[in-house]
Each structure stands twice: as structure tokens, then as C-alpha cells.
Amino acid sequence: MKKYFLLSLILIFSEFAHAETIDTTKMTCTCVDLEEVNISANLPLNDNKVAGFFRTNQFASMDNINARLEGMSLIKRGAYAMEPQLNGFSGGQINATIDGMKMFGACTDKMDPITSYIEPTNLKTLTISQGTSGCQNGCSLGGTFDMTLQEPDSKGLIPFYSSLGFGYESISRSKNVLFLSGFSHQKWAFGVEGVYRKNENYKTGENVTIPFSQFQKANLHSVLKYKPNSKSTFKADFLLDDARNVGYPALPMDVGVARASLFALEYTHQGKIQTKAKMYVNSILHVMDDSQRDSLYILKTKPVGKSDTVFMRMDMPGKSSTLGAYLQFVIPWNNRNKLMLKVDNYTNRSLAEMTMHMRYAGFAPELPMYMQTWPENLRNVSGIFIQNSTYVSENLRMTVDGRIDYNIDRLQSKYGQEQASIFNYNLSKQQSKLIKSINFSTQYQLVSELSILANIGYSERMPTVGERLGYYLYNAYDGYDYIGNPYLKAENSKFARLSLTYSKSNLQLNISQSFSFVNDYIMGITNSEIPAMNFYAKGIRVYSNVPSAKLYSTDLQLLYSPTKNLTTFLLSKFTYGELSAREPLPLISPLKNTIVVEYHKKTFSAQGECESALAQNRINTAYNETSTPGFTVFNLKSNYSISSQHATLDLSVGITNLFNKIYYEHLDWGRINRPGRSINLFVNYSY
Amino acid sequence: MKSNIQKFIYTLALSIVIFSCQKEDNIISSNSLDGLSKLKEGYAIGASAKVEIWGKKNFFVGYNNLVVVLYDSLNLKEKITDAHIHFMPLMTMSMMGQMPMVHAAPVENPSETPVNDVFPGAVAFIMPSTETGVWQLRVAVHNHKYDKEGTASFNINVDSPTNSSLTVFTTTTDSLKLVLSMVQPTTPKVGMNDIEFTIHQKAGMMDFPADDSYAIEITPEMPSMGHGSPNNVNPTNTGNGHYKGKVNFTMTGEWKINVVVKKNGVAVSQNLYFNVVI
Ligand SMILES: [Cu+2]
């Protein structure tokens, strides 16, 4: 069943491969196996054999897992909700979905990537497609990141199973509770899982407490499945994620509430033609909070005639909700060709507001200052995706796919138009744009151990609502207020990737190289004509298309088991990015290595991990970047399971940052040091 | 299975339809008295005309757009649409033991041809009514229908708004007295607003000619936050003492429009500003 939901790394192997004729099935299976053991990014997380490498401890957060995936880096603004970056691409350049469902964060400052609303316990699989490939869920330049939600596990003869775990992390006094439960009866199955986490401010390696690094959250997901017959399945998912009091030490404000809810209905039919239909609605509320921060810091200059003592608060709520549906068919139209067809539509409504309240001592409070940082907008995207895979021979498969998305933005009030008029933008109420993507890939198996995968592709992407309509969005990294540009052209990229895989029973090796040649690259360009709005802002940057940017990434993954009890894993990732004038692209990670050695015997395992990064000196000072020194950090963990006939008790002890290293990574905003040595404990009981 | 697909497509289509609905903008009415209220009414004795004065709100210190509606006083139904109208505002200030002082205010008389049967014009009242200072607005009518003339007199009360949109100042270069009125924006909004000023010279107590010889520079500012706004367009002269430009407000709140009046490139004003609340 797992394999059914495992989309392959690059070729987007459909999950319906099993229905094919014999000669193609054979190849499909080897490929899927190949990708799986290669620990490609699309590993099923409930596969303990490999997932262990990706979890520093068993109550790892999404961020812990993401940090260890191929091509993935994390932009850090606090201890929570790190923003994924794929081979130097982030934000609107990558496409993050939940089983193909679109969901958009409600924060104008990117404090809530959608990965923050998903917990590892919710996850069944995680699939990464690199570059322009993987346009199945939408046109994307930098890659797609698709997470599928956990399903009820109807293992064995026991209809009911449950699992309860407690975790503690000393450095942030992090308390974690997880539970998982499931029930299946005849044609019905029900599963529920939940997490509660509460972290206090963490301490760095030099024993300094980082204020505003706390958070707490609760997450609940439940799923109901009904199988009326062996071929059809109905499924309903409900997910609720609620984070409170989340600190962002690198930003001038925190988050009071970040809440997401998602409801989805799915129908699948496994006939000669494979059908999948899905309908979903999700909504996100994001309320920023600066009430714990000192309000004096914002005053660069004191307005004339006002007393020194100022009280200033900002209310910044954001809302984003998405309603969508898709319908997908996989049609094996002859014994060498398989066609996949998908039509989808979604509508996202977003609104972010900001009201500033100011009061000087001895004066009456001033009138509230209100603006819409994202004017209320409705974005409707209708798309069609077609893919054909041809099994030329047992060793050669070729795939071509393409997508067209028709995008309509509709402003929901005159307010947005009026705000835009300030910048001499003549914004019509409705704007539309057509964007497209096309990709070719070839997988060739040279010998049984060695296969080669080549992709070329082209994709455009729609500018995000913030990039088009954003209104004085303060960027704490470069210190500028950002303003949207409704005249932005679609950013577009030509992409090539070559991936080489060597696979033997105890050795798997994968090397891949990606090149992206981006035109009309969207970034903020300084406009000195417009005065800054925030006191603390250095100036104004307007989202603009710059002629070109080049990105190159290479990844190396090696899994080697010298003996039966010993496994080693190496992941190396490197990205290089430059703008047309050869300046470095800002926010690019240096070379980073992760080496893991694991010893396991019976139900005991011990694991040592070494994470290291080189210094990053290729920086863009115009974007306020400074060099980042290299670092090496060691982590240890061990796990012991005691099993009886029906129950299992797992005990884990681990130490992260063993040598109490003082360090930060290049993508950490504010250069705030990461946590120091931490002792982690975890107990899990399941039956 | 077919019907499921049909249902699905139906829902998909529905989701498009639901989100396609949108509100349409209101159509602006063509009636020129819309949004106005009748401030005064009376008879222009001798002109056979009933005079009504309409305005957005009661008379105030600043540039008042006033609309005159004339009715034939013989039947009180038929509008007079061919007439000459003259505004004559008059303030009488009584001072202890002295002769009362009398002065007028800048006016813009309606044109002979009405707009939608009514006569729009303007008066810029330069000070508020007080206990010792009383305003009278006289409206002289030359009714072309009967070729008769007469004047209607109204005792009016001129309010003093919290944020004044008119200032009288003395030029720093040649000590002339100028009346600067901010005509627009009357209802400022976030976004780009038309901004319009009038300049009248106070040539005598009763003589306020329009002056087209100046240049105006504006700088909007939000004092509590110390920021301005981009892409403002300095008003330029459009004749009859009017100067038109654009002003941008980036958010609601308390704004200040700093104004510099210049002649031949030299500033003739000092520390002029208008407070605006959005
Ligand atoms: Cu936020």
C-alpha cells in the first residue's frame, strides 16, 4: 500500500503503476524500490528503516526532518515554523501542497510556511520534485513539496491500536505529548493523531537565553475511510493546527495565534483507469502580536513636540482560505504508454491588515492608522496537467508532461485599488494571466546497478499576492519595506538535472546536479523615490523582475552498510546562485554535510550524527548579508524497545549539540545562535 | 462511478461559480443636489425670484461650494434657468466705542448658464461668526426672464471646523495678504486624492481678486510616525485662482499637508499646513 502513495523522485511515477501490463510493471517496481532505498526525498516516513536517519529524535519536528532532506535548506526566524528553501528557491518559487491540495500561509512576513501546520505524526509520505519537474500540482520553478496525510493503519488482526508518547528536551524545557490511535472494522477505518508541544525560550551554547524563542502548539488530525468494494475508497480528512504565543526572535514581533484547519474529501477508484477526485477547503488565521516587545525601539527620530515616552502597538491579522478540487485519471492506453490527466481548480481568498495605535505620554491616543498589507484579493487558478510516460524498453523510459494554469486575481474592495494608486499603479479590479510548464525526462538503466535520470524543463510561475499587491511589508532581513508590483511578469526558468544512481545490496549512491536559468527573476529593488513607512525601515524595495539569475545545486547521498549491524549515511548539499551582474544571490546556504552512523542490534539502536557546514563568504551585502562561519555539531541518540505480545515500549535518550557549540547557520535571520547542548528523552507506548 | 464523477465535476464547477460572484460598483447619480441640503431660502425682492442656497454642510470657514436654486416667485414651481447671480458675503464686526468694521470674502459667482438647472458657485469664508462678528450673505439676482433685479439677504452662521482648510497669511517678500483655501480633498481617503487650492489676494476690505501668479508645493506627512507619502503632484494653476494637484495618503490617521507658496521660485509663505484626518 505504501508504494501506492509513493511518488517517485523526478519522474513523478504515478501511484497507479501496478495496474500496468507486465513488462512495464517490472520496471516500475524496480524504480520505485530504487528511489525508496536511495533515501531520496520521497521516503515514506513510517518506514522505520530509513526514517530514523531523518529524525534526530522520535518527536522530531517537521523542521528537523526538512533540514535533512535532499536539496532542502531552512530559513530560520525563530525556533518554530522554519521556511523551506529548495536548492535556493523559496516562497512562491516552490510549491508546497498537502496531497495535491493548495494551502497558503496568512502571514505577510512568511512566518507561517504551510509546513508549520503539519506535524510528522500527520505525515504518511513526503515527496520532493526538483526544479520545474513535478508540475502535477501547479507550475513551479524551484520544485514541489507534497505531503500526504497519515491514514488509518489496519495492520494485523487487531482492529484497534494506540500509541502514546512523551518527550522532553532540556535546552528549551520542551514538553511534548503525541498520540496515535486507529480503528478499523470491515469496510470502515478511522484514525486520529494528535500532538501537543510547549517550548520555553532556549539557551545557546554560551548559556545565553534567547528571548522570544518560545512556542506552544496543538495539532489534531483525523481520517475516516470507507471502502465499499475492493476498488473504490472514500476518505475524509480533518486537520486542525493551533499554535499560540510563538516567538520570533529575529523579527520585531511574535505571533499570538496561528491556526489552520483543513477539511478534505477524496474518492479513488482503481480500475483499468485509475481515478482520483478530491475536494478541499482550508483556512488559516495568523495574528501577529507585538505586545511583549519594547515599543520604544521603533523610534528612530522623535517627532517634534512629542514627549519621549511613546506607546505603539500594531494589530496585524492575516487570513487566507482556499477552496479547491481536482480530478485525476491515469490511463494506460497501450502496453508501453501511460497517460495521466489532471484538472484542478482552486480559489484562495487572502486579506492582511495592519492597524497601528500610537500614544505619546500626556497626549490623547492618536487616531488608529489602518492599512491593508495584503488588500483583500481572490485568486482563482484553473489548471490542466497532462503527462505521458513511454516505456521504450526494459531499460529506458521517457516521460513528457505539461501544465497550463489560468490565473485570475480579483480585488475584493476598492481599498486595494486606492492603495495601489499611491504608486501610480492603475490597477483594474480583475487581472488574469496564463502560465505554463513543460518537462521531459528520461530514465535509463545502464546496468542493473546503475541508472541515469535526465530532466529538462521550462516553467513559469505566477507572482504571489504579496509580490503583486503587498503594501509596506517590512523585511527584517534586509531592513526594507517591500511594496508589491501588479505589473510583474511571470518569473520563468529553464531547468536541467542529471542524476546518477548506483545501487548494490549494501551500498546506494546518488549524485545529482541541477541547473536553473531563471529569467524575470522576482526580487525587491530599491526605490529611493518612495519614503519608508516603518520607523525602523532603511528604505523601500519594490518587487521587480530582474533580467536573470542562475542557480546550480549538487547533492550527494550515500547509504552504506559495511556489516549487518552498522549503517552509515552521508548527505551533502551545495547550492550556488548568482544574479545577472554576477553578484551572489542572497540567502544561499554554503556546502553542508550530514554524516550518520547507526549501530543496531535486535531492539537496540544507537546513532551518531555529525552536521557540518562550510563558511559562507559569497554574500550580497546590498541585502544586508554578512559572512557566516562554518560549524560542526555532533548529535547522539539511542533507542531501546521492549516488546510483549501486543505492546511495545520505546525508550530513547539523545543529546543534540554534544559539544555545546556556539553557532548559527547562514539562513538564520538575525544571526541568532542556535540551541546549545540538550538532553532529550522520549518514551512511547503502543499496543 | 460515473455519477460520482458527475457530482465531482458539478462541485468543481460550483466552486468556480461561487467565487466568481462579485459586487458591482454603484452608479453615480446625475442629480446635482444629491448629497446636499438646503441651508437657506428667501426672496430676492424685485427679481421675482425665490432663492435657495444648498450646500454639503452648514457654512464654515473655508472654501464653501454653494449651489443656488432659483424659483419663479409667482408660481414657486418653475425654476429660473437664465439669471445672473452675485454672491456678496459681508461681515460686520462691532468694536467697543468704534465704528463697526465691514469686510467681504473671496467669491466665485455662478455662471449665467446653469448646470442641471441650478447655479453652482463658491464662497470662501475667512473667519467664523462670533458674538461680535456677524456674517450676512447677500445674493443678487438678475432674473433674465423678466429682466428684473433684486437681492436676497441671509443672516448666516459660519462654523469654525476643527481642522481649518483656509488660512490668511502675509507674504514674506512683499507683505501682500493672501487667502489660501484647500478646496479638495473634502473627504480624504487612503490612496490618491485630488488636491486643489485657491489663492485670492486681499486687495481691500471688499476686494478679493483671484491670483494665478503663484506656485504651490505640498508635502504630506504623518507627524506621529514621521513619514510622508510618495508620488504627490504639486498643484499647478488652472486659472481663476485655482491650483490642482494630487496628494497621497498611505493609511488612515492624522495627516498634515505642509504647503509652501512660491512666487518666481521664491517661497513667500512660512510654516503653512493643513491638518487632515482620515
Ligand atoms: Cu506573521
XYZ file of C-alpha atoms in Angstrom, chain A residues 140-601:
462
model
C 6.740 25.783 -10.103
C 10.328 26.884 -10.742
C 12.125 25.575 -7.729
C 10.373 22.318 -7.066
C 7.381 20.908 -5.312
C 6.990 19.623 -1.841
C 3.985 17.387 -1.371
C 2.971 15.920 1.957
C 0.360 13.212 2.203
C -1.565 12.762 5.410
C -1.496 9.717 7.620
C -4.052 7.016 7.005
C -5.526 4.512 9.443
C -3.220 1.587 9.761
C -5.240 -1.603 9.541
C -2.283 -3.825 10.345
C -2.651 -7.354 11.569
C -5.699 -8.809 13.177
C -6.034 -6.257 15.907
C -8.713 -3.827 14.888
C -7.717 -1.220 17.433
C -4.284 0.212 18.017
C -2.983 3.109 20.032
C 0.232 4.765 20.823
C 1.111 7.385 23.388
C 4.431 9.171 23.713
C 6.048 11.774 25.941
C 9.143 13.735 25.100
C 11.331 16.238 26.859
C 14.129 18.434 25.547
C 16.238 20.079 28.227
C 17.510 23.121 26.340
C 14.060 24.636 25.881
C 12.284 22.597 28.569
C 10.280 21.327 25.671
C 7.375 19.144 26.677
C 5.780 17.017 24.009
C 2.889 14.643 24.023
C 1.926 12.610 20.998
C -0.783 10.082 20.493
C -1.942 7.967 17.647
C -4.967 5.788 17.509
C -6.821 3.822 14.915
C -9.756 1.577 14.469
C -10.906 -0.473 11.550
C -13.956 -2.564 11.104
C -14.971 -4.286 7.871
C -15.272 -1.536 5.259
C -14.566 1.297 7.670
C -11.384 2.632 9.147
C -10.808 5.568 11.413
C -7.561 7.113 12.569
C -6.703 10.035 14.775
C -3.419 11.513 15.846
C -2.518 14.499 17.925
C 0.455 16.404 19.208
C 0.913 18.963 21.906
C 4.188 20.837 22.254
C 5.295 23.539 24.607
C 8.738 25.052 24.443
C 10.225 27.747 26.599
C 12.999 30.066 25.497
C 16.053 28.074 24.582
C 19.647 28.636 25.630
C 22.581 28.866 23.287
C 25.932 27.138 23.613
C 27.216 30.054 25.684
C 24.257 29.620 28.052
C 22.500 32.777 26.903
C 18.720 32.611 26.891
C 17.209 33.741 23.620
C 14.120 35.756 24.449
C 11.050 35.218 22.274
C 12.068 31.741 21.178
C 9.167 30.044 22.946
C 6.138 28.450 21.350
C 3.285 26.131 22.040
C 1.030 24.284 19.701
C -1.550 21.574 19.377
C -2.300 19.555 16.284
C -5.069 17.105 15.617
C -5.743 15.092 12.502
C -8.456 12.550 11.965
C -9.302 10.493 8.960
C -12.238 8.324 8.074
C -12.027 5.786 5.287
C -14.715 3.752 3.671
C -14.115 1.004 1.140
C -17.430 -0.090 -0.342
C -15.620 -2.563 -2.579
C -12.100 -3.641 -3.366
C -11.651 -0.929 -5.981
C -13.249 2.160 -4.535
C -12.289 4.189 -1.495
C -13.839 7.237 0.087
C -11.790 9.232 2.536
C -12.434 12.281 4.676
C -9.647 14.173 6.424
C -9.867 16.819 9.068
C -6.822 18.665 10.338
C -6.587 21.346 12.962
C -3.376 23.016 13.970
C -3.303 25.718 16.564
C -0.122 27.476 17.649
C -0.094 30.145 20.339
C 2.424 32.544 21.732
C 5.063 31.782 19.120
C 8.193 33.872 19.460
C 10.238 35.081 16.510
C 13.465 36.462 17.945
C 14.711 37.576 14.524
C 11.603 39.662 13.826
C 10.203 42.752 15.542
C 7.052 40.871 16.521
C 5.700 37.495 17.542
C 2.597 35.522 16.816
C -0.389 35.433 19.125
C -2.361 32.823 17.219
C -1.624 30.822 14.093
C -4.474 28.479 13.345
C -5.105 26.294 10.351
C -7.960 23.972 9.625
C -8.369 21.705 6.672
C -11.180 19.533 5.500
C -10.864 17.202 2.534
C -12.935 14.567 0.799
C -11.407 12.060 -1.545
C -12.649 9.375 -3.852
C -10.390 6.892 -5.593
C -11.189 4.121 -7.968
C -8.628 1.522 -9.008
C -9.975 0.159 -12.251
C -8.351 -0.168 -15.613
C -8.427 3.611 -15.484
C -7.314 4.968 -12.166
C -9.439 7.803 -10.886
C -8.842 10.151 -8.024
C -11.099 13.020 -7.107
C -10.549 15.404 -4.256
C -12.338 18.393 -2.800
C -10.979 20.500 -0.013
C -11.302 23.657 1.939
C -8.807 25.117 4.342
C -8.459 28.320 6.233
C -5.663 29.974 8.115
C -5.755 32.717 10.684
C -2.498 34.384 11.603
C -2.451 37.077 14.253
C 0.834 38.773 14.959
C 1.495 40.230 18.350
C 3.991 42.873 19.422
C 2.616 43.384 22.913
C 5.618 41.742 24.564
C 8.109 43.855 22.688
C 9.529 47.171 23.744
C 7.666 49.805 21.763
C 10.452 52.372 22.058
C 12.783 50.621 19.683
C 10.778 51.721 16.682
C 11.558 55.378 17.164
C 14.484 56.342 15.003
C 13.749 60.029 15.349
C 11.400 61.659 17.745
C 8.598 63.626 16.105
C 8.730 67.299 17.044
C 6.842 68.427 20.108
C 6.105 64.988 21.417
C 7.302 63.590 24.672
C 9.859 60.818 24.761
C 7.521 58.233 26.127
C 5.621 56.561 23.363
C 3.286 53.680 23.334
C 2.943 51.962 19.993
C 1.170 48.741 19.132
C 0.408 47.094 15.860
C -2.507 44.797 15.190
C -1.632 42.610 12.254
C -4.126 39.876 11.489
C -3.960 37.874 8.294
C -6.468 35.479 6.799
C -6.144 33.050 3.959
C -8.633 30.434 2.897
C -8.617 28.115 -0.050
C -11.357 26.115 -1.660
C -10.357 23.678 -4.336
C -10.882 20.440 -6.112
C -9.088 18.210 -8.545
C -9.856 15.246 -10.698
C -7.168 12.926 -11.954
C -7.110 9.954 -14.299
C -4.336 7.538 -15.142
C -4.972 5.757 -18.402
C -2.623 3.006 -19.620
C -3.587 3.380 -23.271
C -1.335 0.667 -24.571
C 1.235 -1.660 -23.061
C 4.030 0.870 -23.442
C 2.287 4.135 -22.724
C 0.539 5.552 -19.755
C -1.304 8.826 -19.771
C -2.094 10.903 -16.757
C -4.626 13.676 -16.904
C -5.488 16.092 -14.145
C -7.807 19.059 -14.000
C -7.844 21.257 -10.959
C -9.227 24.473 -9.675
C -8.712 26.427 -6.522
C -9.682 29.786 -5.154
C -7.692 31.489 -2.479
C -9.014 34.461 -0.585
C -6.488 36.483 1.347
C -6.520 39.614 3.443
C -3.895 41.006 5.785
C -4.429 44.164 7.735
C -2.337 46.392 9.909
C -3.603 48.937 12.399
C -1.118 50.998 14.320
C -2.103 52.558 17.604
C 0.117 55.285 18.915
C 0.024 57.247 22.073
C 2.525 59.713 23.439
C 2.659 60.304 27.167
C 0.487 63.244 28.136
C -1.417 63.226 24.844
C -4.693 61.654 23.858
C -4.271 58.472 21.792
C -3.916 59.225 18.117
C -6.396 58.004 15.582
C -5.781 54.406 14.506
C -3.631 54.104 11.420
C -5.080 51.412 9.225
C -3.898 49.814 6.013
C -4.239 46.562 4.152
C -0.836 44.983 3.797
C -2.461 42.415 1.521
C -5.599 44.012 0.151
C -8.461 41.566 0.069
C -7.993 39.501 -3.043
C -9.454 36.404 -4.562
C -7.131 34.349 -6.708
C -8.652 31.644 -8.834
C -6.401 29.217 -10.629
C -7.709 26.639 -13.074
C -5.199 24.172 -14.356
C -4.829 21.217 -16.615
C -1.963 18.750 -16.440
C -1.087 16.034 -18.932
C 1.698 13.519 -18.662
C 2.647 10.627 -20.842
C 5.183 8.008 -19.881
C 6.575 5.712 -22.538
C 8.405 2.515 -21.648
C 10.633 2.361 -24.667
C 12.388 -0.750 -23.448
C 13.003 -2.505 -20.180
C 15.832 -0.119 -19.522
C 14.534 3.102 -20.921
C 11.588 5.173 -20.008
C 10.692 8.614 -21.310
C 8.189 10.990 -19.883
C 6.777 14.234 -21.128
C 4.448 16.401 -19.130
C 2.955 19.819 -19.317
C 0.618 22.112 -17.471
C -1.333 25.254 -18.140
C -2.659 27.357 -15.279
C -5.087 30.155 -15.849
C -4.850 32.635 -13.052
C -7.394 35.346 -12.236
C -6.862 37.826 -9.418
C -9.910 39.746 -8.279
C -9.626 42.557 -5.814
C -12.481 42.377 -3.360
C -12.680 46.023 -2.433
C -11.847 49.418 -3.847
C -9.413 49.822 -0.998
C -6.742 47.804 -2.760
C -7.054 49.844 -5.917
C -6.875 53.073 -3.960
C -3.801 51.960 -2.059
C -2.170 50.993 -5.344
C -2.933 54.403 -6.835
C -0.347 55.863 -4.464
C 2.368 54.213 -6.531
C 0.704 55.327 -9.760
C -0.459 51.769 -10.354
C -3.608 51.777 -12.372
C -4.967 48.531 -11.061
C -8.053 47.073 -12.620
C -10.352 45.082 -10.415
C -9.537 41.896 -12.227
C -6.308 40.715 -13.805
C -5.625 37.423 -15.453
C -2.554 35.580 -16.599
C -1.806 32.290 -18.265
C 1.259 30.384 -17.148
C 2.683 27.129 -18.361
C 5.238 24.446 -17.758
C 6.658 21.643 -19.883
C 9.103 18.921 -18.912
C 10.881 15.963 -20.474
C 12.664 13.257 -18.626
C 14.496 10.084 -19.458
C 15.444 7.317 -17.140
C 17.942 4.843 -18.436
C 19.229 1.811 -16.628
C 22.767 1.240 -17.899
C 23.361 -1.922 -15.938
C 21.355 -3.396 -13.146
C 23.193 -1.317 -10.519
C 23.489 1.916 -12.399
C 20.788 4.164 -13.681
C 20.769 7.651 -15.002
C 17.996 10.151 -14.910
C 17.946 13.308 -17.011
C 15.396 16.089 -16.940
C 14.930 19.243 -18.881
C 12.061 21.587 -18.406
C 10.630 25.022 -18.606
C 8.228 26.605 -16.184
C 6.698 29.923 -15.366
C 5.216 30.919 -12.089
C 2.658 33.425 -11.064
C 3.882 36.234 -8.790
C 2.432 35.747 -5.302
C -0.276 38.002 -3.915
C 2.346 39.678 -1.734
C 4.639 40.279 -4.684
C 1.796 41.777 -6.696
C -0.195 43.680 -4.103
C 1.948 43.811 -0.945
C 1.796 47.124 0.864
C 4.686 48.214 3.068
C 5.785 44.748 4.160
C 8.722 45.079 6.492
C 11.523 42.642 5.797
C 13.600 42.216 8.932
C 16.449 40.596 6.992
C 17.452 43.486 4.764
C 15.619 46.151 6.742
C 13.484 47.458 3.880
C 9.765 47.956 3.450
C 8.598 45.917 0.459
C 5.953 47.035 -1.981
C 4.155 44.864 -4.491
C 4.124 45.396 -8.206
C 0.996 44.443 -10.140
C 2.866 44.705 -13.434
C 5.286 41.869 -12.602
C 5.870 39.406 -15.388
C 5.766 35.710 -14.643
C 9.142 34.511 -13.390
C 10.361 31.697 -15.647
C 13.090 29.125 -15.584
C 14.860 26.711 -17.867
C 15.893 23.719 -15.862
C 18.190 20.768 -16.382
C 19.013 17.986 -13.963
C 21.162 14.946 -14.177
C 21.051 12.298 -11.536
C 23.157 9.179 -11.306
C 22.226 6.299 -9.066
C 24.333 3.331 -8.113
C 22.674 0.638 -6.119
C 24.001 -2.577 -4.625
C 22.706 -4.578 -1.718
C 24.768 -2.766 0.910
C 25.600 0.416 -0.955
C 23.439 3.051 -2.508
C 24.818 6.185 -4.018
C 23.125 9.067 -5.719
C 24.700 12.156 -7.234
C 22.635 14.833 -8.804
C 23.278 18.150 -10.466
C 20.644 20.792 -11.133
C 20.871 23.947 -13.193
C 18.234 26.632 -13.288
C 18.451 29.577 -15.654
C 15.855 31.985 -14.412
C 14.588 34.966 -16.352
C 12.486 37.789 -14.947
C 13.650 36.735 -11.512
C 11.481 38.466 -8.923
C 13.236 40.341 -6.151
C 12.965 43.613 -4.294
C 14.773 46.510 -5.959
C 15.453 49.687 -4.003
C 13.328 52.673 -4.955
C 14.625 55.822 -3.288
C 11.706 57.930 -4.538
C 9.308 56.303 -2.103
C 9.825 57.105 1.563
C 9.820 54.223 4.032
C 6.796 53.789 6.235
C 8.179 51.974 9.253
C 10.414 53.927 11.561
C 12.981 51.206 11.526
C 12.988 50.623 7.766
C 16.024 51.657 5.742
C 14.058 52.385 2.624
C 11.691 50.922 0.103
C 12.117 47.958 -2.182
C 9.650 47.258 -4.926
C 9.231 43.716 -6.225
C 10.659 43.767 -9.717
C 11.705 41.424 -12.476
C 15.477 41.361 -12.758
C 16.746 40.062 -16.099
C 18.226 36.792 -14.958
C 19.577 34.600 -12.220
C 21.433 31.311 -12.329
C 21.269 28.603 -9.735
C 23.280 25.451 -9.532
C 22.872 22.701 -6.975
C 24.563 19.420 -6.391
C 23.643 16.760 -3.906
C 25.343 13.576 -2.866
C 23.691 10.820 -0.918
C 25.400 7.679 0.194
C 23.988 4.853 2.214
C 26.452 2.122 3.122
C 26.127 -0.860 5.413
C 29.571 -2.406 5.965
C 28.191 -5.013 8.355
C 24.785 -6.279 9.257
C 24.608 -4.076 12.354
C 26.158 -0.928 11.040
C 24.757 1.619 8.590
C 26.277 4.886 7.538
C 24.598 7.658 5.667
C 26.038 10.758 4.082
C 24.128 13.689 2.687
C 25.966 16.551 1.072
C 24.280 19.553 -0.434
C 25.626 22.601 -2.152
C 23.973 25.471 -3.968
C 25.474 28.330 -5.916
C 23.414 31.259 -7.098
C 24.189 34.437 -8.935
C 22.326 37.360 -10.406
C 22.859 38.672 -13.924
C 25.609 41.059 -12.856
C 27.376 38.113 -11.250
C 26.554 39.272 -7.747
C 25.759 36.468 -5.356
C 22.114 35.653 -4.847
C 21.217 36.423 -1.238
C 20.280 33.663 1.209
C 22.168 30.748 -0.278
C 23.405 28.033 2.049
C 27.055 27.033 1.977
C 28.139 23.420 1.473
C 26.500 21.339 4.155
C 27.202 17.742 5.150
C 25.351 15.361 7.363
C 27.023 12.100 8.329
C 25.163 9.496 10.323
C 26.498 6.240 11.730
C 23.984 3.850 13.154
C 24.537 0.701 15.120
C 21.588 -1.557 15.662
C 21.284 -4.906 17.296
